[in-house]
mmCIF file of C-alpha atoms in Angstrom:
data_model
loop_
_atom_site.group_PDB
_atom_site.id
_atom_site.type_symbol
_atom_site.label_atom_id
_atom_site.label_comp_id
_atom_site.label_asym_id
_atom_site.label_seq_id
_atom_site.Cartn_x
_atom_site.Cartn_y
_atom_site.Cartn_z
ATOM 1 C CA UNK A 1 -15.447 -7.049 2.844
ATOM 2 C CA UNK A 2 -15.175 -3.209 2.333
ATOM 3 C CA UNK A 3 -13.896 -2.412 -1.193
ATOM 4 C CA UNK A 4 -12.823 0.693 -3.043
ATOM 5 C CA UNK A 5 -13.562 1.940 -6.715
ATOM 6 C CA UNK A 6 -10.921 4.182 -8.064
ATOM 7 C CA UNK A 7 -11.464 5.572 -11.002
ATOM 8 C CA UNK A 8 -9.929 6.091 -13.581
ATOM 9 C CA UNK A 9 -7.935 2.922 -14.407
ATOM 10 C CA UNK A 10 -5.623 5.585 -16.501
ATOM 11 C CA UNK A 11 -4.997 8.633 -17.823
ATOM 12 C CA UNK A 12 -2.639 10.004 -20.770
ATOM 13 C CA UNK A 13 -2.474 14.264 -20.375
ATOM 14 C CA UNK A 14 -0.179 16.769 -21.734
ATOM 15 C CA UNK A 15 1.948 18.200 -20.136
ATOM 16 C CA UNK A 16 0.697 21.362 -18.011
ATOM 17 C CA UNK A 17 -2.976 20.006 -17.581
ATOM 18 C CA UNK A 18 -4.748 19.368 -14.365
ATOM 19 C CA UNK A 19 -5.747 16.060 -13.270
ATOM 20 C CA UNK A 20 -8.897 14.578 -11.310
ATOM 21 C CA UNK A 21 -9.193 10.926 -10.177
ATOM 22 C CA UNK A 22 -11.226 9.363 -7.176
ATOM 23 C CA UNK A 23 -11.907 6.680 -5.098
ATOM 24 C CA UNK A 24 -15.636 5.288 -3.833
ATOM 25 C CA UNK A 25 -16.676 2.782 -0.986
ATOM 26 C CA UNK A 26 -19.070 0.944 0.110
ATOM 27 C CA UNK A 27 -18.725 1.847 3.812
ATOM 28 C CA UNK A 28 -17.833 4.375 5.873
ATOM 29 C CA UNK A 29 -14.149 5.219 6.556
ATOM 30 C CA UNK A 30 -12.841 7.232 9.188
ATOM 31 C CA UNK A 31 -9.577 8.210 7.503
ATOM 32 C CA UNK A 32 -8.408 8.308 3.433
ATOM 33 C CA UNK A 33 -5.035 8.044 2.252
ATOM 34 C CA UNK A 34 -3.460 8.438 -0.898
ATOM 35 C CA UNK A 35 -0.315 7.532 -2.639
ATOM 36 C CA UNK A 36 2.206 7.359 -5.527
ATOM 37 C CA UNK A 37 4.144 4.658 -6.770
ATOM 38 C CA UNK A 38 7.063 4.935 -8.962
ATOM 39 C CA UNK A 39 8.170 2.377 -11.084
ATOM 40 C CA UNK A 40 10.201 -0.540 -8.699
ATOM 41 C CA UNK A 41 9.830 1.222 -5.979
ATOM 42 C CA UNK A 42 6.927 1.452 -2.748
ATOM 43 C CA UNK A 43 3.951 3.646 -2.995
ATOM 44 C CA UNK A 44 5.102 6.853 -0.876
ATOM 45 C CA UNK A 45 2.241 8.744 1.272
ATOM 46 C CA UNK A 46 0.886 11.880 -0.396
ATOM 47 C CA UNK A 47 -1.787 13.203 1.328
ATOM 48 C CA UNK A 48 -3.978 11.424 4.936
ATOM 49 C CA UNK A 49 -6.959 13.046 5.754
ATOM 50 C CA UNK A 50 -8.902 12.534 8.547
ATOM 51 C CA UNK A 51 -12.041 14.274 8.655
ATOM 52 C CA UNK A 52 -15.105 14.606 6.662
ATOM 53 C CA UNK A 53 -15.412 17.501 4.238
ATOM 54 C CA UNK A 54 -11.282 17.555 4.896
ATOM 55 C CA UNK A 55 -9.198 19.632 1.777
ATOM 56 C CA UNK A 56 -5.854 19.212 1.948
ATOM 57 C CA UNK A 57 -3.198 20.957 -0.648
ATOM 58 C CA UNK A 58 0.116 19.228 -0.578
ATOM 59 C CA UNK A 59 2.485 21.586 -3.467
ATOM 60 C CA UNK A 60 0.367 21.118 -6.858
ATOM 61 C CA UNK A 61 -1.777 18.487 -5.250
ATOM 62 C CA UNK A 62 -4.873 18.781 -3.645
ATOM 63 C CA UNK A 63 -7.305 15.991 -1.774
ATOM 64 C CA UNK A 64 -10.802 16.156 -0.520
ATOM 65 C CA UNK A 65 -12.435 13.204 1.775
ATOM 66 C CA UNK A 66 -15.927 13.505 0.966
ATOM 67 C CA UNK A 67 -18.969 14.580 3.349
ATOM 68 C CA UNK A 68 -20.397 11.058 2.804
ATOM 69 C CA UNK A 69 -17.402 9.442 4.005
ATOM 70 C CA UNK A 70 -17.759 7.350 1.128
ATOM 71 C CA UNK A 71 -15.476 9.123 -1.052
ATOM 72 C CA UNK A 72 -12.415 10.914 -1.573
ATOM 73 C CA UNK A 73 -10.761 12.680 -4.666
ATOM 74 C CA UNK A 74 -7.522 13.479 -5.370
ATOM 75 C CA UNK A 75 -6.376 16.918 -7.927
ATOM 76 C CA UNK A 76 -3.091 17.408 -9.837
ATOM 77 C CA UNK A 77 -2.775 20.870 -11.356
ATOM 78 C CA UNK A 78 -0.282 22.031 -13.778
ATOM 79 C CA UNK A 79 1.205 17.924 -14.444
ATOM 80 C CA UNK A 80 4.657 17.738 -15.044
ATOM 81 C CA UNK A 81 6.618 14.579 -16.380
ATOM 82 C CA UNK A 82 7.646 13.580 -13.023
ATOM 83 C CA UNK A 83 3.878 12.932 -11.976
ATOM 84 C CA UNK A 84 3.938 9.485 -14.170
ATOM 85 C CA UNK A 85 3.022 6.847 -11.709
ATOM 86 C CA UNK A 86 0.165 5.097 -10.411
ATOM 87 C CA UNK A 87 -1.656 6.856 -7.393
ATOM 88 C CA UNK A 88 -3.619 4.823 -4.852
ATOM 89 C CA UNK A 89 -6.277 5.452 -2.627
ATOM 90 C CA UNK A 90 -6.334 4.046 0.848
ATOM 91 C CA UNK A 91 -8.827 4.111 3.649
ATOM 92 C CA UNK A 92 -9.348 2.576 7.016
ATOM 93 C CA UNK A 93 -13.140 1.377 8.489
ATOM 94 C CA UNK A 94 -14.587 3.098 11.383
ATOM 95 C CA UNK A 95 -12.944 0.445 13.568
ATOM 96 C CA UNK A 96 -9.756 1.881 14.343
ATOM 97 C CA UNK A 97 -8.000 -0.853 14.859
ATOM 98 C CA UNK A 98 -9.118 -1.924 10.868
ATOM 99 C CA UNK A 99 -6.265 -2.703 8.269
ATOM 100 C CA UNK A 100 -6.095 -0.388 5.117
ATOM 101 C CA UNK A 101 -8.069 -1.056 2.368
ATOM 102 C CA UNK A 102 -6.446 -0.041 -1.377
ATOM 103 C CA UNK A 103 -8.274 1.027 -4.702
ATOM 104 C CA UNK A 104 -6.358 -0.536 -7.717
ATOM 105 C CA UNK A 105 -4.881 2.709 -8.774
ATOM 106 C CA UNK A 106 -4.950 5.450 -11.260
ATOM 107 C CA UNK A 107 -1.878 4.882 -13.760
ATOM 108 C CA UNK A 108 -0.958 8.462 -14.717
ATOM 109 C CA UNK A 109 1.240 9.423 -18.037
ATOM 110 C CA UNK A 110 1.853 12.828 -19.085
ATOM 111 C CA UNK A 111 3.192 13.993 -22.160
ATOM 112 C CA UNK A 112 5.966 16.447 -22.667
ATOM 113 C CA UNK B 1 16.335 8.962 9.254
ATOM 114 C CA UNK B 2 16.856 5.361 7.464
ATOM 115 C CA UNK B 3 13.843 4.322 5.330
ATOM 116 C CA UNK B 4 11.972 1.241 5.606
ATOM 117 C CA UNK B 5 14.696 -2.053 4.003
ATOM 118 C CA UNK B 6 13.464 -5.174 2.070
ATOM 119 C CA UNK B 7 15.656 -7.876 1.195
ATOM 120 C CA UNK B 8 16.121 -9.199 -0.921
ATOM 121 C CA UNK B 9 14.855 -7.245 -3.949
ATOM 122 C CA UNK B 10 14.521 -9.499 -6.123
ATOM 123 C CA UNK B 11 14.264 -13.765 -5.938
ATOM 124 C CA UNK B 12 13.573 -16.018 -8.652
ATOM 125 C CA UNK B 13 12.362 -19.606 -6.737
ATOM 126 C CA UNK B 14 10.592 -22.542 -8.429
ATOM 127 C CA UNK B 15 7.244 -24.286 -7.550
ATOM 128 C CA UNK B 16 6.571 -26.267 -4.533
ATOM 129 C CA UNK B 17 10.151 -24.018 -2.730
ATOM 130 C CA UNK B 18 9.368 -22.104 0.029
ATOM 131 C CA UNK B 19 10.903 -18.849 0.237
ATOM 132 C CA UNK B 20 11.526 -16.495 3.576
ATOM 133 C CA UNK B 21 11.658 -12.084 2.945
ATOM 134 C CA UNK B 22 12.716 -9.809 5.466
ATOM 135 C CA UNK B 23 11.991 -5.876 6.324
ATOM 136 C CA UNK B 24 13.400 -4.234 8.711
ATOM 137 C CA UNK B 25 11.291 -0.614 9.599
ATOM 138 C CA UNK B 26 11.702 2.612 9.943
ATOM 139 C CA UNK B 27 13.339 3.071 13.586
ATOM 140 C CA UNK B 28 11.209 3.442 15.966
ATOM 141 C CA UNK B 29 8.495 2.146 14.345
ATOM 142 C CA UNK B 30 7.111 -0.758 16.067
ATOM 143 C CA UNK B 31 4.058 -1.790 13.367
ATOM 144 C CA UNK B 32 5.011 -4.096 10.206
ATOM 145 C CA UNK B 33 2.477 -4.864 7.788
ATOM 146 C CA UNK B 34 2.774 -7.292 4.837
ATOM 147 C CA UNK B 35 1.074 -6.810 1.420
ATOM 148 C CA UNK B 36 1.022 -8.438 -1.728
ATOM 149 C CA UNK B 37 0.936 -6.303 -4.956
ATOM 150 C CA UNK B 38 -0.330 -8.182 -8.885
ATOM 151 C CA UNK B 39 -1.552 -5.905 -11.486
ATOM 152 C CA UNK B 40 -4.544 -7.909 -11.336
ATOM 153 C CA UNK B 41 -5.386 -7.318 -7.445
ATOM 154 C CA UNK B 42 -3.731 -4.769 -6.431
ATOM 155 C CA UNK B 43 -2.284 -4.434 -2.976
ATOM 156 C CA UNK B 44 -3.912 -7.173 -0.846
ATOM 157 C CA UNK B 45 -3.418 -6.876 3.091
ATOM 158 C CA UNK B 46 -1.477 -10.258 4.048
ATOM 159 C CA UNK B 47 -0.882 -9.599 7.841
ATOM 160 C CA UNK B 48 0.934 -6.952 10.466
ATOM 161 C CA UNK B 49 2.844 -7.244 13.389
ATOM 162 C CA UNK B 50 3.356 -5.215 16.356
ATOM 163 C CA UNK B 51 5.693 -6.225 19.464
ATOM 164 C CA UNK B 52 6.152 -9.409 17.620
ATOM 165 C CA UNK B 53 2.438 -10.056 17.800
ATOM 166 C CA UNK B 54 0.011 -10.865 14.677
ATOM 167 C CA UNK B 55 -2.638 -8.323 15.109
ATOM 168 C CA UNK B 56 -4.510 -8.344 11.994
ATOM 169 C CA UNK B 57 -4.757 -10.886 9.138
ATOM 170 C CA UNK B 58 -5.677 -10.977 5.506
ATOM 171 C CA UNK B 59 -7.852 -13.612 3.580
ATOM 172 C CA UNK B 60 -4.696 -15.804 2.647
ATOM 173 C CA UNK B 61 -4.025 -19.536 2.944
ATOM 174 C CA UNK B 62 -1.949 -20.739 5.869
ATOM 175 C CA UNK B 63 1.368 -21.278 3.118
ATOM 176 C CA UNK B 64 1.563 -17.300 4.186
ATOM 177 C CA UNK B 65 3.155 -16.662 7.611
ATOM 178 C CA UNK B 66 5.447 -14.214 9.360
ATOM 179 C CA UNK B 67 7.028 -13.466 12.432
ATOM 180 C CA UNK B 68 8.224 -9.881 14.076
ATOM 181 C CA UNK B 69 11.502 -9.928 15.974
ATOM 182 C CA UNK B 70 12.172 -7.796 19.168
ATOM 183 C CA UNK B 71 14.021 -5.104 17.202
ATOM 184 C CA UNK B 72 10.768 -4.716 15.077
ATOM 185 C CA UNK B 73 12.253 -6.626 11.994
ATOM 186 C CA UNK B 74 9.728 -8.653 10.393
ATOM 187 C CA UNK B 75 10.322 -11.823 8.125
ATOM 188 C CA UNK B 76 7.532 -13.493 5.764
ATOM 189 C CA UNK B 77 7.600 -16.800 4.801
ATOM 190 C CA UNK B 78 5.460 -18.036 1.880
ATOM 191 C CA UNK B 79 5.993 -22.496 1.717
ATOM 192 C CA UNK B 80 4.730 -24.555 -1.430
ATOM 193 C CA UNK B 81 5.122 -21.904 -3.426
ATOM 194 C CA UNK B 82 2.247 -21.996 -6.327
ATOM 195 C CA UNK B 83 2.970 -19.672 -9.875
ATOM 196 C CA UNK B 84 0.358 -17.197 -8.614
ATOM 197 C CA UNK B 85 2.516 -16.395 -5.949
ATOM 198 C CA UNK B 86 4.424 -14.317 -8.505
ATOM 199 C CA UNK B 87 4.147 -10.796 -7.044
ATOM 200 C CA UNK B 88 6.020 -7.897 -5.380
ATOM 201 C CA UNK B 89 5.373 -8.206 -1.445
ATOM 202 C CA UNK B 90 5.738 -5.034 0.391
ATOM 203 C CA UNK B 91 6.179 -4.286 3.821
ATOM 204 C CA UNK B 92 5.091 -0.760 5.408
ATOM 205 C CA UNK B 93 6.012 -0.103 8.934
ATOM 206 C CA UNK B 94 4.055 2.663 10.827
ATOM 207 C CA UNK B 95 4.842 3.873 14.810
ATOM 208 C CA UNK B 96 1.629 2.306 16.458
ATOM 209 C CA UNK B 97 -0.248 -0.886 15.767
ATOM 210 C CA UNK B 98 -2.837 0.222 12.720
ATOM 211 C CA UNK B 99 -1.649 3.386 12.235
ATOM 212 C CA UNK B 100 -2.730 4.878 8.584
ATOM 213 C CA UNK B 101 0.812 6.475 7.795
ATOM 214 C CA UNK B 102 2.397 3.419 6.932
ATOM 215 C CA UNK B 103 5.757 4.073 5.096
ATOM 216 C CA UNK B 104 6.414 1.684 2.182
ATOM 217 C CA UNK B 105 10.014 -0.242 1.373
ATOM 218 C CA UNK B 106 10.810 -0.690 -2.272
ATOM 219 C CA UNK B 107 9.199 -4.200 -2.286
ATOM 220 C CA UNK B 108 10.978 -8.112 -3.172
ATOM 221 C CA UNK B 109 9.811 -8.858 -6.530
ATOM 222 C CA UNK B 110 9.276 -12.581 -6.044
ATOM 223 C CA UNK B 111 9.252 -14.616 -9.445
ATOM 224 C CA UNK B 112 7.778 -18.059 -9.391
ATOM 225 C CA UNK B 113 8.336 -20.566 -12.145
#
Protein backbone atom coordinates (compact mmCIF):
# COMPACT_ATOMS: atom_id res chain seq x y z
CA UNK A 1 0.00 0.00 0.00
CA UNK A 2 1.06 3.68 -0.65
CA UNK A 3 3.17 5.01 2.26
CA UNK A 4 4.61 8.34 3.25
CA UNK A 5 8.15 9.34 4.69
CA UNK A 6 8.08 12.45 6.74
CA UNK A 7 10.96 13.63 7.80
CA UNK A 8 12.13 14.76 10.38
CA UNK A 9 10.88 12.59 13.28
CA UNK A 10 11.67 15.99 15.44
CA UNK A 11 12.97 19.09 15.79
CA UNK A 12 14.11 21.34 18.92
CA UNK A 13 14.62 25.34 17.49
CA UNK A 14 14.83 28.56 19.21
CA UNK A 15 12.62 30.63 19.25
CA UNK A 16 12.43 33.03 16.05
CA UNK A 17 14.02 30.39 13.59
CA UNK A 18 12.47 29.03 10.48
CA UNK A 19 11.52 25.56 10.09
CA UNK A 20 11.59 22.95 7.06
CA UNK A 21 10.11 19.42 7.25
CA UNK A 22 8.70 17.11 4.37
CA UNK A 23 6.93 14.30 3.38
CA UNK A 24 7.90 11.58 0.36
CA UNK A 25 5.80 8.78 -1.42
CA UNK A 26 6.01 6.15 -3.25
CA UNK A 27 3.15 7.00 -5.65
CA UNK A 28 1.57 9.61 -7.11
CA UNK A 29 -0.99 11.74 -5.20
CA UNK A 30 -3.37 14.01 -6.58
CA UNK A 31 -3.83 16.19 -3.49
CA UNK A 32 -1.38 16.85 -0.10
CA UNK A 33 -2.56 17.90 3.12
CA UNK A 34 -1.01 18.95 6.12
CA UNK A 35 -1.76 19.33 9.73
CA UNK A 36 -1.09 20.20 13.41
CA UNK A 37 -1.89 18.46 16.40
CA UNK A 38 -1.90 19.87 19.78
CA UNK A 39 -1.49 17.98 22.70
CA UNK A 40 -5.18 15.96 23.50
CA UNK A 41 -6.66 17.37 20.96
CA UNK A 42 -7.35 16.39 16.77
CA UNK A 43 -4.89 17.33 14.16
CA UNK A 44 -6.52 20.67 12.64
CA UNK A 45 -6.04 21.29 8.67
CA UNK A 46 -3.27 23.74 7.82
CA UNK A 47 -2.70 23.92 4.43
CA UNK A 48 -4.53 21.34 1.12
CA UNK A 49 -3.02 21.71 -2.00
CA UNK A 50 -4.11 20.42 -5.00
CA UNK A 51 -1.92 20.86 -7.82
CA UNK A 52 1.53 20.09 -8.81
CA UNK A 53 4.20 22.74 -8.36
CA UNK A 54 1.22 24.31 -5.88
CA UNK A 55 2.81 27.11 -3.05
CA UNK A 56 0.57 27.96 -0.67
CA UNK A 57 1.34 30.65 2.33
CA UNK A 58 -1.08 30.28 5.15
CA UNK A 59 0.22 33.44 7.95
CA UNK A 60 4.00 32.32 8.76
CA UNK A 61 3.49 29.03 7.02
CA UNK A 62 4.18 28.10 3.72
CA UNK A 63 3.61 24.55 1.66
CA UNK A 64 4.79 23.36 -1.66
CA UNK A 65 3.37 19.94 -3.38
CA UNK A 66 6.16 18.95 -5.42
CA UNK A 67 6.39 18.73 -9.41
CA UNK A 68 6.91 14.95 -9.00
CA UNK A 69 3.84 14.53 -7.16
CA UNK A 70 5.81 12.55 -4.93
CA UNK A 71 6.50 15.11 -2.47
CA UNK A 72 5.44 17.93 -0.52
CA UNK A 73 7.20 20.28 2.08
CA UNK A 74 5.96 22.25 4.57
CA UNK A 75 7.98 25.95 5.97
CA UNK A 76 7.57 27.69 9.36
CA UNK A 77 9.30 31.07 9.49
CA UNK A 78 9.91 33.15 12.45
CA UNK A 79 8.64 29.91 15.18
CA UNK A 80 6.98 31.05 18.05
CA UNK A 81 6.14 28.89 21.26
CA UNK A 82 2.73 28.24 20.14
CA UNK A 83 4.05 26.20 17.01
CA UNK A 84 4.96 23.10 19.51
CA UNK A 85 3.05 20.23 18.09
CA UNK A 86 3.40 17.50 15.78
CA UNK A 87 2.56 18.36 12.03
CA UNK A 88 1.35 15.66 9.64
CA UNK A 89 1.38 15.18 6.15
CA UNK A 90 -1.56 13.75 4.32
CA UNK A 91 -2.20 12.79 0.75
CA UNK A 92 -4.81 11.07 -1.30
CA UNK A 93 -3.91 8.49 -4.55
CA UNK A 94 -4.89 9.46 -7.95
CA UNK A 95 -8.13 7.54 -7.37
CA UNK A 96 -10.34 10.04 -6.06
CA UNK A 97 -12.38 8.14 -4.31
CA UNK A 98 -8.87 6.85 -2.22
CA UNK A 99 -8.76 7.28 1.69
CA UNK A 100 -5.94 9.59 3.12
CA UNK A 101 -2.79 8.32 3.68
CA UNK A 102 -0.67 9.99 6.91
CA UNK A 103 3.22 10.40 7.42
CA UNK A 104 4.05 9.76 11.18
CA UNK A 105 4.67 13.35 11.90
CA UNK A 106 7.21 15.95 12.61
CA UNK A 107 7.16 16.65 16.55
CA UNK A 108 8.11 20.34 16.71
CA UNK A 109 9.55 22.16 20.09
CA UNK A 110 10.72 25.58 20.16
CA UNK A 111 12.52 27.25 22.71
CA UNK A 112 11.77 30.58 24.24
CA UNK B 1 -20.62 26.48 13.45
CA UNK B 2 -20.34 23.39 16.06
CA UNK B 3 -17.10 21.38 15.62
CA UNK B 4 -16.85 17.81 15.06
CA UNK B 5 -17.97 15.82 19.01
CA UNK B 6 -16.42 12.53 20.33
CA UNK B 7 -17.65 10.87 23.27
CA UNK B 8 -16.59 9.88 25.35
CA UNK B 9 -13.07 11.32 25.79
CA UNK B 10 -11.69 9.17 27.64
CA UNK B 11 -12.59 5.11 28.64
CA UNK B 12 -10.58 2.85 30.57
CA UNK B 13 -12.09 -0.99 29.59
CA UNK B 14 -10.36 -4.31 30.32
CA UNK B 15 -9.40 -7.21 27.93
CA UNK B 16 -11.74 -9.39 26.13
CA UNK B 17 -14.79 -6.03 26.82
CA UNK B 18 -16.03 -4.63 23.92
CA UNK B 19 -16.41 -1.05 23.87
CA UNK B 20 -18.85 1.26 21.46
CA UNK B 21 -17.49 5.42 20.61
CA UNK B 22 -19.57 7.84 19.05
CA UNK B 23 -18.95 11.19 16.79
CA UNK B 24 -21.28 13.17 15.76
CA UNK B 25 -19.91 15.71 12.60
CA UNK B 26 -19.73 18.85 11.68
CA UNK B 27 -23.41 19.76 10.37
CA UNK B 28 -23.88 19.24 7.23
CA UNK B 29 -21.28 17.08 6.75
CA UNK B 30 -22.39 13.81 5.56
CA UNK B 31 -18.70 11.81 5.44
CA UNK B 32 -17.35 10.12 8.84
CA UNK B 33 -14.13 8.54 8.83
CA UNK B 34 -12.56 6.50 11.66
CA UNK B 35 -8.81 6.42 12.50
CA UNK B 36 -6.71 4.99 14.97
CA UNK B 37 -3.71 7.04 16.32
CA UNK B 38 -0.34 4.95 18.51
CA UNK B 39 2.89 6.69 18.62
CA UNK B 40 4.15 3.71 17.02
CA UNK B 41 1.79 3.82 13.76
CA UNK B 42 0.56 6.77 13.50
CA UNK B 43 -2.89 7.51 12.21
CA UNK B 44 -4.14 4.30 10.54
CA UNK B 45 -7.40 4.63 8.28
CA UNK B 46 -10.03 2.19 10.07
CA UNK B 47 -13.16 2.90 7.87
CA UNK B 48 -15.70 5.95 6.66
CA UNK B 49 -19.16 6.29 6.23
CA UNK B 50 -21.32 8.27 4.08
CA UNK B 51 -25.33 8.11 4.05
CA UNK B 52 -24.88 5.38 6.53
CA UNK B 53 -22.92 3.40 3.99
CA UNK B 54 -19.23 1.84 4.52
CA UNK B 55 -17.42 3.20 1.60
CA UNK B 56 -13.90 2.58 2.27
CA UNK B 57 -12.10 0.22 4.70
CA UNK B 58 -8.78 -0.09 6.40
CA UNK B 59 -6.55 -3.28 6.90
CA UNK B 60 -8.21 -4.11 10.39
CA UNK B 61 -9.65 -7.33 11.81
CA UNK B 62 -13.41 -7.77 11.78
CA UNK B 63 -13.41 -6.94 16.04
CA UNK B 64 -13.49 -3.22 14.28
CA UNK B 65 -16.94 -2.14 13.02
CA UNK B 66 -19.14 0.93 12.78
CA UNK B 67 -22.29 2.11 11.70
CA UNK B 68 -23.50 5.83 10.40
CA UNK B 69 -26.94 6.95 11.52
CA UNK B 70 -29.34 9.07 9.30
CA UNK B 71 -28.37 12.32 11.04
CA UNK B 72 -24.69 11.54 9.98
CA UNK B 73 -23.63 10.42 13.58
CA UNK B 74 -21.31 7.65 13.44
CA UNK B 75 -20.61 5.00 16.28
CA UNK B 76 -17.47 2.49 16.33
CA UNK B 77 -17.49 -0.52 18.00
CA UNK B 78 -14.22 -2.37 18.73
CA UNK B 79 -15.38 -6.31 20.57
CA UNK B 80 -12.64 -8.59 22.32
CA UNK B 81 -10.77 -5.92 23.06
CA UNK B 82 -6.83 -6.98 22.92
CA UNK B 83 -4.04 -4.44 24.99
CA UNK B 84 -2.90 -3.16 21.58
CA UNK B 85 -6.08 -1.70 21.16
CA UNK B 86 -4.81 1.02 23.50
CA UNK B 87 -5.01 4.14 21.30
CA UNK B 88 -6.79 7.47 20.67
CA UNK B 89 -9.49 6.82 17.79
CA UNK B 90 -10.44 9.84 15.91
CA UNK B 91 -13.18 10.59 13.80
CA UNK B 92 -12.99 13.40 10.94
CA UNK B 93 -16.11 14.24 9.14
CA UNK B 94 -15.79 16.02 5.70
CA UNK B 95 -19.06 17.31 3.34
CA UNK B 96 -18.73 14.60 0.50
CA UNK B 97 -17.76 10.96 0.59
CA UNK B 98 -13.62 11.13 0.37
CA UNK B 99 -13.28 14.52 0.55
CA UNK B 100 -9.50 15.62 1.67
CA UNK B 101 -10.68 18.44 4.18
CA UNK B 102 -11.63 16.22 6.79
CA UNK B 103 -12.11 18.14 10.13
CA UNK B 104 -10.78 16.26 13.19
CA UNK B 105 -12.74 15.84 16.84
CA UNK B 106 -10.51 15.84 19.86
CA UNK B 107 -10.29 11.98 19.81
CA UNK B 108 -11.52 9.05 22.82
CA UNK B 109 -8.40 8.03 24.37
CA UNK B 110 -9.25 4.36 24.82
CA UNK B 111 -7.06 2.57 27.60
CA UNK B 112 -6.96 -1.17 27.58
CA UNK B 113 -5.72 -3.20 30.50
Amino acid sequence: GQQLNQSPQSMFIQEGEDVSMNCTSSSIFNTWLWYKQDPGEGPVLLIALYKAGELTSNGRLTAQFGITRKDSFLNISASIPSDVGIYFCAGQGQGGSEKLVFGKGTKLTVNP
Amino acid sequence: KAGVTQTPRYLIKTRGQQVTLSCSPISGHRSVSWYQQTPGQGLQFLFEYFSETQRNKGNFPGRFSGRQFSNSRSEMNVSTLELGDSALYLCASSLFYSGVDQYFGPGTRLTVT
